[in-house]
Structures are given as C-alpha cells and as structure tokens.
Amino acid sequence: MAIESPKTIDLEITARGGIRMLHDDEFDVTEFGSPEALTVSRASHVEWEPSGWYIVSAATGQRIASGFASRGAALAWEKSYYGVGGVGWPEIERRKE
Amino acid sequence: MSHFTKLDRAQITDPEAFIAACAELGLTDVQRADANGKVQIKDFYGGRADVDVAVAIGKYHVALVRNPDTGKYDMMADWWGVRHAIAASGRREWQRARDSELQDFLLRTTTKNAIVSLYRRRGFRAEINEDESHNINIRLRRA
C-alpha cells in the first residue's frame, strides 16, 4: 500500500510584504489581500503523447520534461520545478499577466 | 497546468499578528480598542486619531486602523519618529534605515505571523526560512 506524503504548501513572502507561490487551491491568497492586487499567470502546460506526459514552459514554449507515465507524476514534477526555490521559480519574476 | 499566483502587497487581517511583529522590534506597550470604543493617539500633526490598535514607543505610536471598505487594517505612524525611537532603544540598525524599510518589515512579519497562525488552526505546521534579501519562505505541512 502506497503511503502518501503529507500535504505541503510552499509560499514566499517578499521583502515588501507581497505573497508569491505556485497556485494551490488549499491556500486562498485573497484572505491576505485584495483580489484586485492579485495576478495569476500560467507557468506551464501538461500534455500527452504516446510516449507519455510532457511539460511545456508557458514562458518559452519549450518542452522542459517528458516521458511521465502518469499525469499525476508530471504534475508532481512540475510542482517541484516551479515551486518556491525550484529551478523554474525565477520565471515568476517575468510573468506579468 | 500550474499557475503562478502573486499578490503585490498583503493587507493586514490579524491585529494579533501585527502586535507580535511589533514585539520583535521590542515594542510591547499595546493598547487595543475595546467594546467602548477606539484608542486615541496623537497623530503626526499633534491632533488626535482614533485607532483600533496602538503600540507605543516613547511618545510615538505605530497603529492599526480598520478600513471600513476592505475590512482589513491600515498601518499608521510617524514613521521617522518611531524608527528613531526604536534605534534609540538599542536597535541601532534602524538609525540609518529608510522609513519604508520599517513599514516593509512590519508588513512582511505581520503577514508571516498571520499565515502561520491561521494555518496552525487548520492543522498545518510551518517551516520558516528568511534569506539575505528578507524574503521569507514558508512551507506549510499538514500535521
């Protein structure tokens, strides 16, 4: 029987008192600020091909990972890549929309 | 499938989180508004201001005023006075800082405290790390 890891939510409070994170439905950022001050932008796309699920950066259009046997595995990798401190985290600086 | 979520600047929702942030600066003289009405403090111009929370340092205050439109709180203070009073109390690093840095410290620290407190009530533990640029990373882990 697989043991699930406990739920984690990662976020960053910026030096100026902003909040940044990879979206998580369990954390409502508007509890801490106005919806008008919120921006939500796509980080990536998860797609499928016969060899498995793959991930495309929304910023560059480049494929950044592929060959995942399940969508869940792709999403887990994506969360690690784009989450706070991950390799893709700096892309959050460039996302305006 | 993932989305980046960014809130430009948080708003203060939890007065007790703010009070705890002030305590990190050594400010512990707190007055809270009660059912009988607000706390009165002297404002920058020497007049009187009604506030919901007042934290005193010498003759200066850092205060919270509830915004009736948003339901959240705005900070108000004679920031130069408060900053220099904090420096005079022994925290000399604030002498040369900017007033905006003091505001930023209070806002991010209050936000951190508010998140940790709220999510503790929701069954999470928090791991907190602050980097050299004063960004605060929080990992909430369901207990």
Short mmCIF file of C-alpha atoms in Angstrom, two decimals:
data_model
loop_
_atom_site.label_atom_id
_atom_site.label_comp_id
_atom_site.label_asym_id
_atom_site.label_seq_id
_atom_site.Cartn_x
_atom_site.Cartn_y
_atom_site.Cartn_z
CA MET A 1 0.00 0.00 0.00
CA ALA A 2 1.48 3.35 -1.07
CA ILE A 3 1.95 5.87 1.70
CA GLU A 4 1.10 9.37 0.63
CA SER A 5 3.36 12.21 1.65
CA PRO A 6 1.66 14.77 3.88
CA LYS A 7 0.16 17.75 2.10
CA THR A 8 2.58 20.67 1.79
CA ILE A 9 2.07 24.23 0.62
CA ASP A 10 5.06 26.39 -0.24
CA LEU A 11 4.94 30.16 -0.48
CA GLU A 12 7.19 33.16 -0.33
CA ILE A 13 6.54 36.44 1.46
CA THR A 14 8.58 39.06 -0.32
CA ALA A 15 10.68 41.68 1.44
CA ARG A 16 7.99 44.26 0.64
CA GLY A 17 5.20 42.16 2.09
CA GLY A 18 3.84 40.53 -1.06
CA ILE A 19 2.94 36.84 -1.37
CA ARG A 20 4.11 34.61 -4.24
CA MET A 21 3.54 30.92 -4.81
CA LEU A 22 2.61 28.23 -7.25
CA HIS A 23 -1.16 28.17 -7.05
CA ASP A 24 -2.65 25.79 -4.56
CA ASP A 25 -6.40 25.51 -4.05
CA GLU A 26 -5.87 25.00 -0.33
CA PHE A 27 -4.29 28.45 0.10
CA ASP A 28 -6.57 31.38 -0.68
CA VAL A 29 -4.26 34.32 -1.17
CA THR A 30 -7.21 36.73 -1.10
CA GLU A 31 -7.55 36.03 2.64
CA PHE A 32 -4.46 38.23 2.95
CA GLY A 33 -5.13 40.89 0.35
CA SER A 34 -7.41 42.36 -2.25
CA PRO A 35 -8.34 40.30 -5.34
CA GLU A 36 -7.59 43.43 -7.37
CA ALA A 37 -3.95 43.18 -6.29
CA LEU A 38 -3.71 39.55 -7.36
CA THR A 39 -2.20 38.27 -10.59
CA VAL A 40 -2.44 34.66 -11.71
CA SER A 41 -0.42 33.55 -14.72
CA ARG A 42 0.17 30.20 -16.30
CA ALA A 43 3.52 28.62 -15.55
CA SER A 44 3.28 25.58 -17.81
CA HIS A 45 1.18 23.22 -19.88
CA VAL A 46 0.94 19.47 -19.30
CA GLU A 47 0.27 17.49 -22.48
CA TRP A 48 0.19 13.86 -23.61
CA GLU A 49 1.79 11.92 -26.42
CA PRO A 50 2.13 8.15 -26.92
CA SER A 51 5.47 8.10 -25.10
CA GLY A 52 3.95 9.73 -22.03
CA TRP A 53 3.02 13.05 -20.46
CA TYR A 54 5.25 16.04 -21.04
CA ILE A 55 5.58 19.59 -19.76
CA VAL A 56 5.95 22.81 -21.75
CA SER A 57 7.05 26.13 -20.25
CA ALA A 58 4.39 28.80 -20.75
CA ALA A 59 7.10 31.47 -20.79
CA THR A 60 9.25 29.99 -23.54
CA GLY A 61 7.08 27.40 -25.27
CA GLN A 62 9.92 24.94 -24.79
CA ARG A 63 9.42 21.38 -23.61
CA ILE A 64 11.14 21.06 -20.25
CA ALA A 65 10.37 17.49 -19.24
CA SER A 66 8.80 14.42 -20.81
CA GLY A 67 8.18 10.70 -20.54
CA PHE A 68 5.98 10.71 -17.44
CA ALA A 69 3.91 7.55 -17.11
CA SER A 70 1.06 9.39 -15.42
CA ARG A 71 -0.37 12.88 -15.36
CA GLY A 72 0.00 12.81 -11.59
CA ALA A 73 3.72 12.18 -11.89
CA ALA A 74 4.05 15.07 -14.34
CA LEU A 75 2.14 17.40 -12.03
CA ALA A 76 4.31 16.39 -9.07
CA TRP A 77 7.48 17.09 -11.06
CA GLU A 78 6.03 20.41 -12.19
CA LYS A 79 5.26 21.43 -8.62
CA SER A 80 8.84 20.72 -7.62
CA TYR A 81 10.26 22.54 -10.66
CA TYR A 82 8.15 25.68 -10.47
CA GLY A 83 7.60 25.82 -6.73
CA VAL A 84 9.39 28.17 -4.35
CA GLY A 85 13.13 27.61 -4.67
CA GLY A 86 12.77 25.30 -7.66
CA VAL A 87 14.72 25.61 -10.89
CA GLY A 88 11.77 27.25 -12.64
CA TRP A 89 10.81 29.54 -9.77
CA PRO A 90 12.66 32.61 -11.18
CA GLU A 91 10.18 32.61 -14.08
CA ILE A 92 7.64 34.08 -11.67
CA GLU A 93 9.57 37.36 -11.88
CA ARG A 94 8.88 37.57 -15.61
CA ARG A 95 5.19 36.69 -15.57
CA LYS A 96 3.08 39.85 -15.76
CA GLU A 97 -0.38 38.79 -16.92
CA MET B 1 -1.07 23.11 -15.73
CA SER B 2 0.46 25.13 -12.94
CA HIS B 3 -0.14 28.78 -12.33
CA PHE B 4 1.94 31.39 -10.59
CA THR B 5 -0.03 33.42 -8.05
CA LYS B 6 1.28 36.81 -6.97
CA LEU B 7 -0.15 39.29 -4.50
CA ASP B 8 1.68 42.57 -4.85
CA ARG B 9 1.35 43.61 -1.23
CA ALA B 10 -0.54 41.85 1.52
CA GLN B 11 -3.02 43.60 3.75
CA ILE B 12 -3.21 43.24 7.49
CA THR B 13 -6.04 41.00 8.58
CA ASP B 14 -4.90 39.86 12.01
CA PRO B 15 -4.17 42.51 14.66
CA GLU B 16 -2.54 39.97 16.95
CA ALA B 17 -0.09 39.07 14.17
CA PHE B 18 0.79 42.76 13.93
CA ILE B 19 1.26 43.02 17.68
CA ALA B 20 3.62 40.03 17.57
CA ALA B 21 5.58 41.69 14.75
CA CYS B 22 5.94 44.85 16.84
CA ALA B 23 7.20 42.75 19.72
CA GLU B 24 10.09 41.57 17.50
CA LEU B 25 11.19 45.21 17.48
CA GLY B 26 10.89 45.41 21.26
CA LEU B 27 7.57 47.26 21.08
CA THR B 28 5.34 45.73 23.71
CA ASP B 29 3.28 48.61 25.09
CA VAL B 30 -0.03 47.73 23.43
CA GLN B 31 -3.49 49.23 23.65
CA ARG B 32 -6.41 47.56 21.95
CA ALA B 33 -9.76 49.11 21.21
CA ASP B 34 -12.49 47.59 23.31
CA ALA B 35 -16.25 47.48 23.10
CA ASN B 36 -16.38 51.01 24.47
CA GLY B 37 -14.61 52.50 21.52
CA LYS B 38 -11.31 53.07 19.84
CA VAL B 39 -7.94 54.01 21.26
CA GLN B 40 -6.91 57.65 20.87
CA ILE B 41 -3.38 58.59 19.94
CA LYS B 42 -1.66 61.78 18.87
CA ASP B 43 -1.14 61.93 15.13
CA PHE B 44 1.75 63.46 13.22
CA TYR B 45 0.24 66.93 13.37
CA GLY B 46 -0.40 66.86 17.09
CA GLY B 47 -4.10 66.16 16.67
CA ARG B 48 -5.99 63.11 17.88
CA ALA B 49 -6.56 59.95 15.87
CA ASP B 50 -8.91 57.08 16.69
CA VAL B 51 -7.28 53.72 16.08
CA ASP B 52 -8.01 50.06 16.74
CA VAL B 53 -4.57 49.05 18.00
CA ALA B 54 -1.83 51.35 19.26
CA VAL B 55 1.70 50.18 20.06
CA ALA B 56 3.72 52.82 21.87
CA ILE B 57 7.40 53.58 21.89
CA GLY B 58 8.22 56.72 23.85
CA LYS B 59 5.95 59.49 22.62
CA TYR B 60 5.34 57.74 19.29
CA HIS B 61 2.89 55.05 18.21
CA VAL B 62 2.52 52.51 15.46
CA ALA B 63 -1.17 51.91 15.00
CA LEU B 64 -3.74 49.90 13.07
CA VAL B 65 -6.92 51.46 11.75
CA ARG B 66 -9.64 49.24 10.35
CA ASN B 67 -10.57 50.15 6.80
CA PRO B 68 -14.38 50.03 6.56
CA ASP B 69 -14.28 49.39 2.82
CA THR B 70 -11.98 46.38 2.92
CA GLY B 71 -12.47 45.10 6.44
CA LYS B 72 -8.70 44.90 6.72
CA TYR B 73 -6.31 47.15 8.62
CA ASP B 74 -4.08 50.02 7.54
CA MET B 75 -0.91 50.90 9.42
CA MET B 76 -0.33 54.46 10.53
CA ALA B 77 2.59 56.07 12.35
CA ASP B 78 5.01 58.93 12.45
CA TRP B 79 7.44 56.55 10.80
CA TRP B 80 10.51 58.72 11.20
CA GLY B 81 9.77 59.18 14.89
CA VAL B 82 9.05 55.51 15.51
CA ARG B 83 12.14 54.40 13.62
CA HIS B 84 14.42 56.71 15.57
CA ALA B 85 12.79 55.72 18.86
CA ILE B 86 13.47 52.07 18.03
CA ALA B 87 17.08 52.93 17.21
CA ALA B 88 17.42 54.85 20.46
CA SER B 89 16.14 51.82 22.36
CA GLY B 90 19.22 49.89 21.28
CA ARG B 91 18.39 48.59 17.79
CA ARG B 92 20.86 50.91 16.14
CA GLU B 93 20.48 49.32 12.69
CA TRP B 94 17.24 51.26 12.32
CA GLN B 95 19.05 54.60 12.64
CA ARG B 96 20.24 54.57 9.03
CA ALA B 97 17.38 52.60 7.54
CA ARG B 98 14.60 54.15 5.49
CA ASP B 99 11.10 54.60 6.88
CA SER B 100 9.84 52.35 4.10
CA GLU B 101 12.08 49.55 5.36
CA LEU B 102 10.40 49.69 8.74
CA GLN B 103 6.98 49.53 7.10
CA ASP B 104 8.11 46.62 4.96
CA PHE B 105 9.48 44.78 8.00
CA LEU B 106 6.20 45.15 9.86
CA LEU B 107 4.08 44.14 6.90
CA ARG B 108 6.04 41.03 5.96
CA THR B 109 6.46 39.94 9.58
CA THR B 110 2.77 40.50 10.29
CA THR B 111 1.85 38.54 7.16
CA LYS B 112 4.14 35.70 8.18
CA ASN B 113 2.62 35.59 11.64
CA ALA B 114 -0.92 35.71 10.26
CA ILE B 115 -0.33 32.86 7.83
CA VAL B 116 1.35 30.64 10.39
CA SER B 117 -1.37 31.31 12.95
CA LEU B 118 -4.25 30.71 10.55
CA TYR B 119 -2.80 27.53 9.10
CA ARG B 120 -1.89 26.17 12.51
CA ARG B 121 -5.61 26.34 13.28
CA ARG B 122 -6.22 24.47 10.03
CA GLY B 123 -3.92 21.64 11.06
CA PHE B 124 -0.62 22.66 9.47
CA ARG B 125 2.87 23.10 10.89
CA ALA B 126 5.14 25.76 9.42
CA GLU B 127 8.82 25.70 8.49
CA ILE B 128 10.16 29.22 8.01
CA ASN B 129 13.36 30.48 6.43
CA GLU B 130 14.38 34.05 5.67
CA ASP B 131 17.01 34.79 3.04
CA GLU B 132 19.54 37.60 2.85
CA SER B 133 17.14 39.74 0.84
CA HIS B 134 14.49 39.42 3.56
CA ASN B 135 12.23 37.19 1.51
CA ILE B 136 10.53 34.69 3.83
CA ASN B 137 9.96 31.15 2.59
CA ILE B 138 7.23 29.21 4.37
CA ARG B 139 6.49 25.52 3.98
CA LEU B 140 3.16 24.54 5.49
CA ARG B 141 2.93 20.83 6.20
CA ARG B 142 -0.26 19.17 7.31
CA ALA B 143 0.37 17.67 10.72
#
